[in-house]
CSV table of C-alpha atoms in Angstrom, one decimal:
chain,number,residue,atom,x,y,z
A,132,MET,CA,0.0,0.1,-0.1
A,133,LYS,CA,1.2,3.6,-0.9
A,134,ILE,CA,0.4,6.1,2.1
A,135,LEU,CA,0.4,9.8,1.6
A,136,TYR,CA,0.3,12.2,4.4
A,137,PHE,CA,-0.2,16.0,3.9
A,138,ALA,CA,-0.1,19.2,5.7
A,139,TRP,CA,0.5,18.8,9.4
A,140,LEU,CA,0.4,15.3,9.4
A,141,ARG,CA,3.4,15.1,7.1
A,142,ASP,CA,5.3,17.6,9.4
A,143,THR,CA,4.5,15.3,12.5
A,144,ILE,CA,5.2,12.0,11.0
A,145,GLY,CA,8.5,13.3,8.9
A,146,THR,CA,7.5,12.0,5.6
A,147,GLY,CA,4.9,12.6,2.9
A,148,HIS,CA,4.8,9.0,1.5
A,149,GLU,CA,5.6,5.7,2.5
A,150,ASP,CA,5.1,2.1,1.2
A,151,VAL,CA,3.8,-0.3,3.5
A,152,SER,CA,3.0,-4.2,4.0
A,153,PRO,CA,1.0,-5.1,6.7
A,154,PRO,CA,0.9,-8.7,7.7
A,155,ALA,CA,-1.6,-10.7,5.7
A,156,GLY,CA,-5.0,-10.7,7.6
A,157,THR,CA,-4.3,-7.6,9.8
A,158,VAL,CA,-5.6,-4.8,7.6
A,159,ALA,CA,-8.8,-5.0,5.8
A,160,THR,CA,-10.3,-1.5,6.2
A,161,VAL,CA,-8.9,2.1,6.7
A,162,GLY,CA,-9.5,1.9,10.6
A,163,ASP,CA,-7.4,-1.2,10.5
A,164,LEU,CA,-4.8,0.7,8.7
A,165,ILE,CA,-4.8,3.3,11.1
A,166,ALA,CA,-4.4,1.3,14.0
A,167,TRP,CA,-1.6,-0.6,12.7
A,168,LEU,CA,0.3,2.4,11.5
A,169,LYS,CA,-0.1,3.8,15.2
A,170,ASP,CA,2.2,0.9,16.4
A,171,GLN,CA,4.6,1.9,13.5
A,172,SER,CA,6.4,4.8,15.7
A,173,PRO,CA,5.7,7.5,18.3
A,174,ALA,CA,5.3,10.0,15.4
A,175,HIS,CA,2.7,8.0,13.6
A,176,ALA,CA,0.8,7.5,17.0
A,177,LYS,CA,1.1,11.1,17.7
A,178,ALA,CA,-0.1,12.1,14.0
A,179,LEU,CA,-3.1,9.7,14.1
A,180,VAL,CA,-4.4,9.7,17.7
A,181,ASP,CA,-7.3,11.9,17.1
A,182,THR,CA,-9.3,10.6,13.8
A,183,ASP,CA,-12.0,13.5,14.2
A,184,ARG,CA,-9.0,15.6,13.1
A,185,LEU,CA,-8.4,13.7,10.1
A,186,ARG,CA,-9.7,12.8,6.4
A,187,PHE,CA,-8.8,10.0,4.6
A,188,ALA,CA,-9.0,9.1,1.1
A,189,VAL,CA,-8.7,5.6,-0.6
A,190,ASN,CA,-7.4,5.8,-4.3
A,191,GLN,CA,-8.1,9.6,-4.6
A,192,ASP,CA,-11.9,9.5,-3.2
A,193,TYR,CA,-12.9,10.4,0.4
A,194,ALA,CA,-13.3,7.4,2.5
A,195,LYS,CA,-14.6,6.2,5.8
A,196,PRO,CA,-13.0,4.1,8.5
A,197,ASP,CA,-14.9,1.2,7.4
A,198,THR,CA,-13.9,1.6,3.8
A,199,PRO,CA,-12.1,-1.4,2.6
A,200,VAL,CA,-8.2,-1.4,1.6
A,201,LYS,CA,-6.1,-4.0,-0.3
A,202,ALA,CA,-2.5,-4.3,-1.5
A,203,GLY,CA,-1.7,-1.8,-4.2
A,204,ASP,CA,-3.9,1.1,-2.9
A,205,GLU,CA,-3.0,4.6,-2.3
A,206,ILE,CA,-4.4,5.6,0.8
A,207,ALA,CA,-3.9,9.5,1.9
A,208,PHE,CA,-4.2,11.0,5.6
A,209,PHE,CA,-5.0,14.8,5.8
A,210,PRO,CA,-6.3,17.2,7.8
A,211,PRO,CA,-10.0,18.9,7.1
A,212,VAL,CA,-9.3,21.3,3.7
A,213,THR,CA,-8.4,24.8,3.7
A,214,GLY,CA,-8.1,25.9,0.2
A,215,GLY,CA,-10.1,28.5,-1.9
B,634,MET,CA,-16.1,21.4,-18.3
B,635,ALA,CA,-12.8,22.9,-17.2
B,636,VAL,CA,-10.9,22.6,-14.1
B,637,ARG,CA,-7.3,23.7,-13.7
B,638,VAL,CA,-4.8,23.5,-10.8
B,639,GLN,CA,-1.4,25.2,-11.4
B,640,ARG,CA,1.3,27.2,-9.8
B,641,GLU,CA,1.2,30.3,-11.9
B,642,ASP,CA,-1.1,33.0,-11.6
B,643,PHE,CA,-4.2,33.5,-14.1
B,644,ASP,CA,-5.3,36.4,-16.1
B,645,VAL,CA,-9.0,37.1,-15.0
B,646,GLY,CA,-9.6,39.1,-18.2
B,647,ALA,CA,-8.3,36.7,-20.5
B,648,GLU,CA,-10.3,34.0,-18.8
B,649,MET,CA,-13.2,35.8,-18.9
B,650,ALA,CA,-12.9,36.6,-22.8
B,651,ALA,CA,-12.2,33.3,-23.7
B,652,PHE,CA,-15.2,31.8,-21.3
B,653,CYS,CA,-18.2,30.8,-23.4
B,654,ALA,CA,-17.1,33.4,-26.3
B,655,GLY,CA,-19.5,33.4,-29.1
B,656,ASP,CA,-22.4,31.7,-27.2
B,657,THR,CA,-25.4,34.2,-27.4
B,658,SER,CA,-27.4,32.2,-25.2
B,659,VAL,CA,-25.4,33.3,-22.0
B,660,GLY,CA,-27.0,36.3,-20.4
B,661,ALA,CA,-25.2,36.0,-17.2
B,662,VAL,CA,-21.5,35.3,-16.0
B,663,ALA,CA,-20.7,35.1,-12.2
B,664,SER,CA,-17.3,35.1,-11.2
B,665,PHE,CA,-15.1,34.9,-7.7
B,666,VAL,CA,-11.6,35.6,-7.2
B,667,GLY,CA,-10.2,34.7,-3.8
B,668,LEU,CA,-7.1,36.7,-2.7
B,669,VAL,CA,-4.2,36.0,-0.1
B,670,ARG,CA,-5.2,38.5,2.8
B,671,ALA,CA,-2.5,40.1,4.8
B,672,ASP,CA,-4.4,40.1,8.0
B,673,LYS,CA,-5.8,36.6,7.5
B,674,THR,CA,-4.5,35.0,10.8
B,675,ALA,CA,-7.3,34.7,13.4
B,676,GLU,CA,-5.1,34.0,16.5
B,677,GLY,CA,-3.4,37.3,16.8
B,678,SER,CA,0.1,36.0,16.0
B,679,GLY,CA,0.7,38.8,13.3
B,680,ALA,CA,0.3,39.8,10.0
B,681,VAL,CA,0.5,37.1,7.3
B,682,SER,CA,3.6,37.8,5.2
B,683,ALA,CA,2.9,34.9,2.7
B,684,MET,CA,1.3,31.4,2.4
B,685,THR,CA,1.9,28.3,0.8
B,686,LEU,CA,-1.1,26.2,-0.6
B,687,GLU,CA,-0.2,22.4,-0.6
B,688,HIS,CA,-2.5,20.3,-2.6
B,689,TYR,CA,-2.8,16.4,-3.5
B,690,PRO,CA,-2.1,16.0,-7.0
B,691,GLY,CA,-4.5,13.7,-8.8
B,692,MET,CA,-7.1,13.9,-6.1
B,693,THR,CA,-7.5,17.7,-6.3
B,694,GLU,CA,-8.4,17.8,-10.0
B,695,ARG,CA,-11.0,14.8,-9.6
B,696,GLN,CA,-12.3,16.3,-6.6
B,697,LEU,CA,-12.9,19.8,-8.4
B,698,GLU,CA,-14.4,17.8,-11.6
B,699,ALA,CA,-16.8,16.1,-9.2
B,700,ILE,CA,-17.8,19.4,-7.6
B,701,GLU,CA,-18.1,21.0,-11.0
B,702,ALA,CA,-20.1,17.9,-12.3
B,703,ASP,CA,-22.6,18.6,-9.4
B,704,ALA,CA,-23.1,22.0,-9.9
B,705,ARG,CA,-24.0,21.3,-13.7
B,706,GLU,CA,-26.7,18.7,-12.5
B,707,ARG,CA,-28.2,21.4,-10.2
B,708,TRP,CA,-28.2,24.2,-12.6
B,709,PRO,CA,-28.6,24.9,-16.3
B,710,LEU,CA,-24.9,26.2,-16.8
B,711,HIS,CA,-23.5,27.1,-20.2
B,712,ASP,CA,-19.9,27.1,-19.0
B,713,VAL,CA,-18.0,26.6,-15.9
B,714,LEU,CA,-14.1,27.4,-15.1
B,715,VAL,CA,-12.5,26.5,-11.8
B,716,VAL,CA,-8.6,27.5,-11.7
B,717,HIS,CA,-7.0,27.2,-8.3
B,718,ARG,CA,-3.6,27.7,-7.7
B,719,TYR,CA,-0.8,25.9,-5.3
B,720,GLY,CA,2.5,27.2,-3.9
B,721,ARG,CA,3.8,30.0,-2.4
B,722,MET,CA,1.9,33.2,-2.6
B,723,GLU,CA,2.0,36.7,-1.1
B,724,PRO,CA,-0.8,39.0,0.2
B,725,GLY,CA,-2.9,40.7,-2.6
B,726,GLU,CA,-2.0,37.2,-5.0
B,727,ARG,CA,-4.8,35.6,-6.5
B,728,ILE,CA,-5.5,31.9,-5.2
B,729,VAL,CA,-8.7,30.7,-6.9
B,730,LEU,CA,-10.9,31.6,-10.0
B,731,VAL,CA,-14.5,30.6,-10.3
B,732,LEU,CA,-16.6,31.5,-13.5
B,733,THR,CA,-20.3,30.2,-14.3
B,734,ALA,CA,-22.4,31.0,-17.5
B,735,SER,CA,-26.0,30.7,-17.3
B,736,SER,CA,-29.0,32.1,-19.2
B,737,HIS,CA,-30.3,33.7,-16.1
B,738,ARG,CA,-28.4,35.6,-13.2
B,739,GLN,CA,-29.6,33.6,-10.5
B,740,ALA,CA,-28.4,30.1,-11.8
B,741,ALA,CA,-24.8,32.0,-12.5
B,742,PHE,CA,-24.5,33.4,-9.0
B,743,ASP,CA,-25.9,30.3,-7.0
B,744,ALA,CA,-23.6,28.0,-8.8
B,745,CYS,CA,-20.5,30.0,-8.3
B,746,ALA,CA,-21.5,30.6,-4.6
B,747,PHE,CA,-22.0,26.7,-4.5
B,748,LEU,CA,-18.7,25.7,-6.2
B,749,MET,CA,-16.7,28.1,-3.7
B,750,ASP,CA,-18.5,26.6,-0.7
B,751,TRP,CA,-17.9,22.9,-1.9
B,752,LEU,CA,-14.4,23.6,-2.9
B,753,LYS,CA,-13.5,25.2,0.5
B,754,THR,CA,-14.8,22.1,2.2
B,755,LYS,CA,-13.9,19.3,-0.4
B,756,ALA,CA,-10.9,20.0,-2.6
B,757,PRO,CA,-7.7,18.8,-1.3
B,758,PHE,CA,-5.7,21.8,-0.4
B,759,TRP,CA,-4.0,23.2,2.6
B,760,LYS,CA,-2.6,26.6,3.8
B,761,LEU,CA,0.5,27.0,5.6
B,762,GLU,CA,0.8,30.8,6.6
B,763,GLU,CA,4.0,32.3,7.3
B,764,THR,CA,3.8,34.6,10.4
B,765,PRO,CA,6.2,36.6,12.5
B,766,ASN,CA,5.8,33.5,14.7
B,767,GLY,CA,6.8,31.0,12.1
B,768,GLY,CA,4.8,28.7,9.8
B,769,ARG,CA,1.1,27.8,11.0
B,770,TRP,CA,-1.1,25.5,9.2
B,771,VAL,CA,-4.6,27.1,8.9
B,772,ASP,CA,-7.4,25.2,10.7
B,773,ALA,CA,-10.7,24.4,8.7
B,774,ARG,CA,-13.5,26.7,9.9
B,775,GLU,CA,-16.8,25.6,10.9
B,776,SER,CA,-18.3,28.6,9.0
B,777,ASP,CA,-17.1,26.9,5.6
B,778,ASP,CA,-18.6,23.8,6.9
B,779,ALA,CA,-21.9,25.5,7.6
B,780,ALA,CA,-22.0,27.4,4.1
B,781,ALA,CA,-21.5,24.0,2.4
B,782,ALA,CA,-24.1,22.3,4.2
B,783,ARG,CA,-26.6,24.7,3.0
B,784,TRP,CA,-26.5,23.2,-0.4
B,785,GLY,CA,-27.7,19.8,1.1
B,786,GLY,CA,-26.6,16.4,-0.5
B,787,ASP,CA,-23.1,16.5,0.7
B,788,GLU,CA,-22.0,12.9,-0.2
B,789,GLY,CA,-18.2,13.8,0.7
C,631,MET,CA,-17.7,54.4,-4.6
C,632,ALA,CA,-17.7,54.1,-8.5
C,633,VAL,CA,-20.8,54.1,-10.8
C,634,ARG,CA,-20.4,54.6,-14.4
C,635,VAL,CA,-23.1,54.9,-17.2
C,636,GLN,CA,-21.6,54.9,-20.7
C,637,ARG,CA,-22.2,54.0,-24.3
C,638,GLU,CA,-19.0,52.3,-25.2
C,639,ASP,CA,-18.0,48.5,-24.0
C,640,PHE,CA,-16.0,48.0,-20.8
C,641,ASP,CA,-13.0,45.9,-20.3
C,642,VAL,CA,-13.8,43.4,-17.5
C,643,GLY,CA,-9.9,42.4,-17.2
C,644,ALA,CA,-9.0,46.1,-17.0
C,645,GLU,CA,-11.6,46.9,-14.5
C,646,MET,CA,-10.8,44.0,-12.2
C,647,ALA,CA,-7.1,44.6,-12.2
C,648,ALA,CA,-7.6,48.2,-11.1
C,649,PHE,CA,-10.5,47.3,-8.5
C,650,CYS,CA,-9.0,47.7,-5.0
C,651,ALA,CA,-5.5,47.1,-6.3
C,652,GLY,CA,-3.0,47.2,-3.6
C,653,ASP,CA,-5.6,46.7,-0.9
C,654,THR,CA,-4.2,43.5,0.9
C,655,SER,CA,-7.2,43.2,3.2
C,656,VAL,CA,-9.6,42.0,0.2
C,657,GLY,CA,-9.9,38.6,0.4
C,658,ALA,CA,-13.0,38.0,-2.1
C,659,VAL,CA,-14.0,39.9,-5.4
C,660,ALA,CA,-17.3,38.6,-6.6
C,661,SER,CA,-18.4,39.7,-10.1
C,662,PHE,CA,-21.5,39.8,-12.5
C,663,VAL,CA,-21.6,40.5,-16.1
C,664,GLY,CA,-24.8,40.8,-18.0
C,665,LEU,CA,-24.9,40.2,-21.5
C,666,VAL,CA,-27.4,40.4,-24.6
C,667,ARG,CA,-29.1,37.0,-25.3
C,668,ALA,CA,-30.0,36.4,-28.9
C,669,ASP,CA,-32.9,34.2,-27.3
C,670,LYS,CA,-34.0,36.9,-25.0
C,671,THR,CA,-37.8,37.5,-26.3
C,672,ALA,CA,-40.4,35.7,-24.2
C,673,GLU,CA,-43.4,36.0,-26.6
C,674,GLY,CA,-42.2,33.7,-29.3
C,675,SER,CA,-41.8,36.7,-31.7
C,676,GLY,CA,-38.5,35.2,-33.0
C,677,ALA,CA,-34.6,36.0,-32.3
C,678,VAL,CA,-33.3,39.0,-30.9
C,679,SER,CA,-31.2,40.7,-33.4
C,680,ALA,CA,-30.1,43.6,-31.1
C,681,MET,CA,-31.3,45.7,-28.3
C,682,THR,CA,-31.1,49.3,-27.3
C,683,LEU,CA,-30.9,50.2,-23.7
C,684,GLU,CA,-32.5,53.9,-23.2
C,685,HIS,CA,-31.8,55.6,-19.9
C,686,TYR,CA,-32.6,58.5,-18.1
C,687,PRO,CA,-29.7,60.7,-17.6
C,688,GLY,CA,-29.3,62.1,-14.5
C,689,MET,CA,-31.4,60.0,-12.6
C,690,THR,CA,-29.7,56.8,-13.6
C,691,GLU,CA,-26.6,57.7,-12.2
C,692,ARG,CA,-28.3,59.1,-9.1
C,693,GLN,CA,-30.4,55.9,-8.6
C,694,LEU,CA,-27.2,53.6,-9.1
C,695,GLU,CA,-25.3,55.7,-6.4
C,696,ALA,CA,-28.3,55.3,-4.0
C,697,ILE,CA,-28.2,51.5,-4.5
C,698,GLU,CA,-24.6,51.2,-4.0
C,699,ALA,CA,-24.7,53.3,-0.9
C,700,ASP,CA,-27.3,50.9,0.5
C,701,ALA,CA,-24.9,47.9,-0.5
C,702,ARG,CA,-22.4,49.7,1.5
C,703,GLU,CA,-24.3,49.9,4.7
C,704,ARG,CA,-25.4,46.3,4.4
C,705,TRP,CA,-22.2,44.6,3.8
C,706,PRO,CA,-18.4,45.4,5.1
C,707,LEU,CA,-17.5,46.0,1.5
C,708,HIS,CA,-13.9,47.3,0.5
C,709,ASP,CA,-14.9,48.6,-3.0
C,710,VAL,CA,-17.8,48.6,-5.5
C,711,LEU,CA,-18.0,49.2,-9.2
C,712,VAL,CA,-21.1,49.3,-11.2
C,713,VAL,CA,-20.7,50.0,-15.1
C,714,HIS,CA,-23.9,50.0,-17.1
C,715,ARG,CA,-24.1,50.7,-20.8
C,716,TYR,CA,-26.8,52.3,-22.9
C,717,GLY,CA,-27.7,52.4,-26.5
C,718,ARG,CA,-27.5,49.9,-29.0
C,719,MET,CA,-26.1,46.3,-28.6
C,720,GLU,CA,-26.1,43.1,-30.2
C,721,PRO,CA,-26.2,39.4,-29.0
C,722,GLY,CA,-22.8,38.5,-26.9
C,723,GLU,CA,-22.3,42.1,-25.8
C,724,ARG,CA,-21.7,43.1,-22.4
C,725,ILE,CA,-24.5,45.6,-20.9
C,726,VAL,CA,-23.7,45.5,-17.2
C,727,LEU,CA,-20.7,44.8,-14.9
C,728,VAL,CA,-20.8,44.6,-10.9
C,729,LEU,CA,-17.6,44.2,-8.7
C,730,THR,CA,-17.8,43.8,-5.0
C,731,ALA,CA,-14.7,43.2,-2.8
C,732,SER,CA,-14.8,42.5,0.7
C,733,SER,CA,-12.6,40.3,3.5
C,734,HIS,CA,-15.0,37.4,3.2
C,735,ARG,CA,-16.6,35.7,0.1
C,736,GLN,CA,-20.2,35.7,1.5
C,737,ALA,CA,-20.3,39.5,2.0
C,738,ALA,CA,-19.0,40.1,-1.6
C,739,PHE,CA,-21.5,37.4,-3.3
C,740,ASP,CA,-24.6,38.7,-1.5
C,741,ALA,CA,-23.7,42.3,-2.1
C,742,CYS,CA,-23.2,41.5,-5.8
C,743,ALA,CA,-26.6,39.8,-6.0
C,744,PHE,CA,-28.0,42.6,-4.3
C,745,LEU,CA,-26.7,45.3,-6.7
C,746,MET,CA,-27.9,43.3,-9.6
C,747,ASP,CA,-31.4,42.5,-8.0
C,748,TRP,CA,-31.9,46.5,-7.1
C,749,LEU,CA,-30.5,47.7,-10.4
C,750,LYS,CA,-32.9,45.5,-12.2
C,751,THR,CA,-36.0,47.2,-10.5
C,752,LYS,CA,-34.8,50.5,-9.5
C,753,ALA,CA,-32.3,51.9,-12.2
C,754,PRO,CA,-34.1,53.9,-15.0
C,755,PHE,CA,-33.0,51.8,-17.9
C,756,TRP,CA,-35.4,50.3,-20.7
C,757,LYS,CA,-34.9,47.6,-23.1
C,758,LEU,CA,-36.2,47.8,-26.7
C,759,GLU,CA,-35.2,44.6,-28.9
C,760,GLU,CA,-35.4,44.2,-32.2
C,761,THR,CA,-37.1,41.3,-33.4
C,762,PRO,CA,-38.1,40.1,-37.2
C,763,ASN,CA,-41.7,41.7,-36.3
C,764,GLY,CA,-40.3,45.2,-35.2
C,765,GLY,CA,-39.2,47.0,-32.2
C,766,ARG,CA,-40.7,45.7,-29.0
C,767,TRP,CA,-40.2,47.4,-25.3
C,768,VAL,CA,-39.2,44.7,-22.9
C,769,ASP,CA,-42.0,44.2,-20.2
C,770,ALA,CA,-40.7,44.3,-16.5
C,771,ARG,CA,-40.5,40.6,-14.9
C,772,GLU,CA,-42.3,39.6,-11.7
C,773,SER,CA,-39.5,37.6,-11.0
C,774,ASP,CA,-37.2,40.7,-10.9
C,775,ASP,CA,-39.5,42.2,-8.4
C,776,ALA,CA,-39.3,39.1,-6.3
C,777,ALA,CA,-35.7,38.8,-6.5
C,778,ALA,CA,-35.1,42.4,-5.3
C,779,ALA,CA,-38.1,41.9,-2.5
C,780,ARG,CA,-36.0,39.2,-0.9
C,781,TRP,CA,-33.6,41.8,0.3
C,782,GLY,CA,-36.2,43.8,2.4
C,783,GLY,CA,-36.3,47.5,3.0
C,784,ASP,CA,-37.1,48.5,-0.4
C,785,GLU,CA,-38.0,52.2,-0.1
C,786,GLY,CA,-38.1,52.8,-3.8
D,1420,MET,CA,-42.7,72.1,-15.2
D,1421,LYS,CA,-40.2,70.0,-17.2
D,1422,ILE,CA,-42.2,66.8,-18.1
D,1423,LEU,CA,-40.1,63.9,-19.5
D,1424,TYR,CA,-41.4,60.6,-21.2
D,1425,PHE,CA,-39.5,57.4,-21.7
D,1426,ALA,CA,-39.8,54.0,-23.6
D,1427,TRP,CA,-43.4,53.3,-24.9
D,1428,LEU,CA,-44.8,56.2,-23.2
D,1429,ARG,CA,-42.5,58.5,-25.4
D,1430,ASP,CA,-43.5,56.7,-28.3
D,1431,THR,CA,-47.4,56.9,-27.4
D,1432,ILE,CA,-46.9,60.7,-26.7
D,1433,GLY,CA,-44.9,61.3,-29.5
D,1434,THR,CA,-42.2,63.5,-27.5
D,1435,GLY,CA,-39.8,62.7,-25.0
D,1436,HIS,CA,-39.8,66.2,-23.3
D,1437,GLU,CA,-42.3,69.2,-23.0
D,1438,ASP,CA,-42.5,72.2,-20.9
D,1439,VAL,CA,-45.9,72.6,-19.2
D,1440,SER,CA,-47.7,75.4,-17.0
D,1441,PRO,CA,-50.7,74.2,-15.8
D,1442,PRO,CA,-53.1,76.9,-14.6
D,1443,ALA,CA,-52.4,78.4,-11.0
D,1444,GLY,CA,-54.2,76.0,-8.4
D,1445,THR,CA,-55.0,73.1,-10.3
D,1446,VAL,CA,-51.8,71.1,-10.1
D,1447,ALA,CA,-50.4,70.5,-6.7
D,1448,THR,CA,-49.2,66.7,-6.9
D,1449,VAL,CA,-48.1,64.4,-9.3
D,1450,GLY,CA,-51.6,62.7,-9.5
D,1451,ASP,CA,-53.0,66.0,-10.3
D,1452,LEU,CA,-50.4,66.6,-13.0
D,1453,ILE,CA,-51.3,63.2,-14.6
D,1454,ALA,CA,-55.1,64.0,-14.4
D,1455,TRP,CA,-54.4,67.6,-16.0
D,1456,LEU,CA,-51.9,66.2,-18.7
D,1457,LYS,CA,-54.6,63.6,-20.0
D,1458,ASP,CA,-56.8,66.3,-20.9
D,1459,GLN,CA,-54.0,67.8,-23.2
D,1460,SER,CA,-54.5,65.3,-26.2
D,1461,PRO,CA,-55.7,61.7,-27.0
D,1462,ALA,CA,-52.1,60.4,-26.8
D,1463,HIS,CA,-51.8,61.9,-23.4
D,1464,ALA,CA,-54.7,60.0,-22.4
D,1465,LYS,CA,-53.8,56.7,-23.6
D,1466,ALA,CA,-50.2,56.9,-22.4
D,1467,LEU,CA,-51.2,57.9,-18.7
D,1468,VAL,CA,-54.7,55.8,-18.5
D,1469,ASP,CA,-53.2,52.9,-16.4
D,1470,THR,CA,-51.2,54.4,-13.6
D,1471,ASP,CA,-50.3,50.8,-12.6
D,1472,ARG,CA,-48.2,50.5,-15.5
D,1473,LEU,CA,-46.4,53.9,-14.9
D,1474,ARG,CA,-43.8,54.9,-12.5
D,1475,PHE,CA,-42.7,58.7,-12.0
D,1476,ALA,CA,-40.0,60.6,-10.7
D,1477,VAL,CA,-40.1,63.9,-9.4
D,1478,ASN,CA,-36.5,65.8,-9.9
D,1479,GLN,CA,-35.1,62.5,-10.5
D,1480,ASP,CA,-36.2,60.7,-7.5
D,1481,TYR,CA,-38.8,58.2,-7.6
D,1482,ALA,CA,-42.5,59.7,-6.6
D,1483,LYS,CA,-46.1,58.8,-5.6
D,1484,PRO,CA,-49.4,60.1,-6.7
D,1485,ASP,CA,-49.4,62.3,-3.9
D,1486,THR,CA,-46.0,63.7,-4.1
D,1487,PRO,CA,-45.9,67.5,-4.4
D,1488,VAL,CA,-44.9,69.3,-7.7
D,1489,LYS,CA,-44.2,72.9,-8.4
D,1490,ALA,CA,-43.4,75.2,-11.1
D,1491,GLY,CA,-39.6,74.3,-12.1
D,1492,ASP,CA,-39.7,70.7,-11.3
D,1493,GLU,CA,-38.6,68.1,-13.4
D,1494,ILE,CA,-41.2,65.4,-13.8
D,1495,ALA,CA,-40.5,62.2,-15.6
D,1496,PHE,CA,-43.0,59.6,-16.4
D,1497,PHE,CA,-41.9,55.9,-17.5
D,1498,PRO,CA,-42.8,52.1,-17.6
D,1499,PRO,CA,-41.3,49.6,-15.0
D,1500,VAL,CA,-37.4,49.7,-15.5
D,1501,THR,CA,-36.0,46.8,-17.6
D,1502,GLY,CA,-32.2,47.3,-17.3
D,1503,GLY,CA,-29.3,45.0,-16.3
C-alpha cells in the first residue's frame, strides 16, 4: 500500500509518503490501517491519535473508517481542507 | 468542463474573454476571485507575510471535477471554469477563480457560490501561513462547513 | 464609490485589475456580467437581433449611487464598481458589470447579487428589442421584483 | 414644469419632453399633474390611462401620486424599468 500524508500530518510523521505491507489478515479497512500505522512509531501514533481531526482518501476518493483497503491501494491521510 | 490546478497566476480578463465566447444564449456570467489577505490569521499571531498552498495532485483535480459535475446537475450552466493555484503566494495574490455562465443571473450566482463553498470543504488544499511567529497550518473553519451544508446532498 | 453609465463597452480584465489594487485586506472579489441574449424574447416573436437600452441621464447615475450606498451599509465592502451601458447592443455584447470586494466571500457574493437585483428594479433603463416583427419594449418581470424583495427594506 | 417621457410612453405621446404650465391652483401633486396631462391630447390620455403600469420621478427621485410638484420641477413618466 502507498500511504500519503499532507499538511501537519506530514510534518508530524516526518515524511509525505511511505510504502507499507501490513502482515496478511491484519488490515482490511482504513480503520485497521490506522490502528496498524499507530504502532509503527511514536510520530505515527501522535499524528493519527485523533481521528476526528483526520480525513482520509482511498485511491483519491474520500473514505470512511470502514472503507476496505487492499494491497496496491493509495491511501492518504490529511487534515480538513483549507483551500479557496 | 474545465478545471485547472496550477502554480502560476491566472489572468482574469483573458479567462473571462475566452469563457463561452460566441455563445449568444449566455445572459449572465458570475465570477469569484479569492485573494491572499495580509490580515488572515485569526489567532493574533501577527500579519501574514505569505502563505503556501499544498495540494494532493491527482485527487485535487478529481474532486474539483466532481464538484463541477455536481454544479452542472443542479443548475442549467452553459460553462464553468475553476482555476486554483498552489505554491507560495504573497498578500494580494490571486488564489482561486470560479466562473459560471447561464441564461439567467440567479443560476450563475448560485452555482458560483456553491462551487466556492464545496471547494472550500472538499478540494484537498491546505494553507500554511508564514507569520512573525513562524509557519502555521490554517485550521478549517466551521463557517465553511455550514456554508457548504446549506446546499444539501453532501456526499463527501 | 464608483458608478459609471456609458455607451462604450468595458474591459472586465482591466476593470478588475484596477479594482481595489494594492488593498491586501481584500480576500474576495465577486463579479457579475450581464450580456445580450439572442433568445431573450419571451413572446415567441423570433430571435432578438439587437437591443437598444434607453436610460434617464442624471436619474440613472443618482439611483445607481443610492443602490451602491445601500449595499455599503448592508455589507462590509472594501470597494464596489457598477458599470452600465446604454445604446444599441447586439447578442453577446456586455450590458452591465458589477464588482464587489470584501474580506470574506459571502459578503462579496451577497452584495453583488443585491446590486443586480436592485439595479434591475430601480435603475431607470429600458430595453427595446429588435425582432423580426419589429421593435418591442421589454416588459418588467415579476421574478425581478421578487428577487429584489427578498433583500427587504425597499424604499423605492 | 419640465416633463419627460421614456420608452413606450415617449412613443405613444410622440415626444420625449415638454414644458407645461398648468393654470395656478390646478396641479399640486403628481396625481393632479397626470389628470391635467390626460386632458391635453388623446395620446396623453392613452399613455397615462393605467397608472399601475406607470412609474414617476420628481427631480430624479421616485415619487408617488401624492408627491407634491411645483413650477420648475422636472417630472418624469416611464414604465417599470428593465435594465441590467
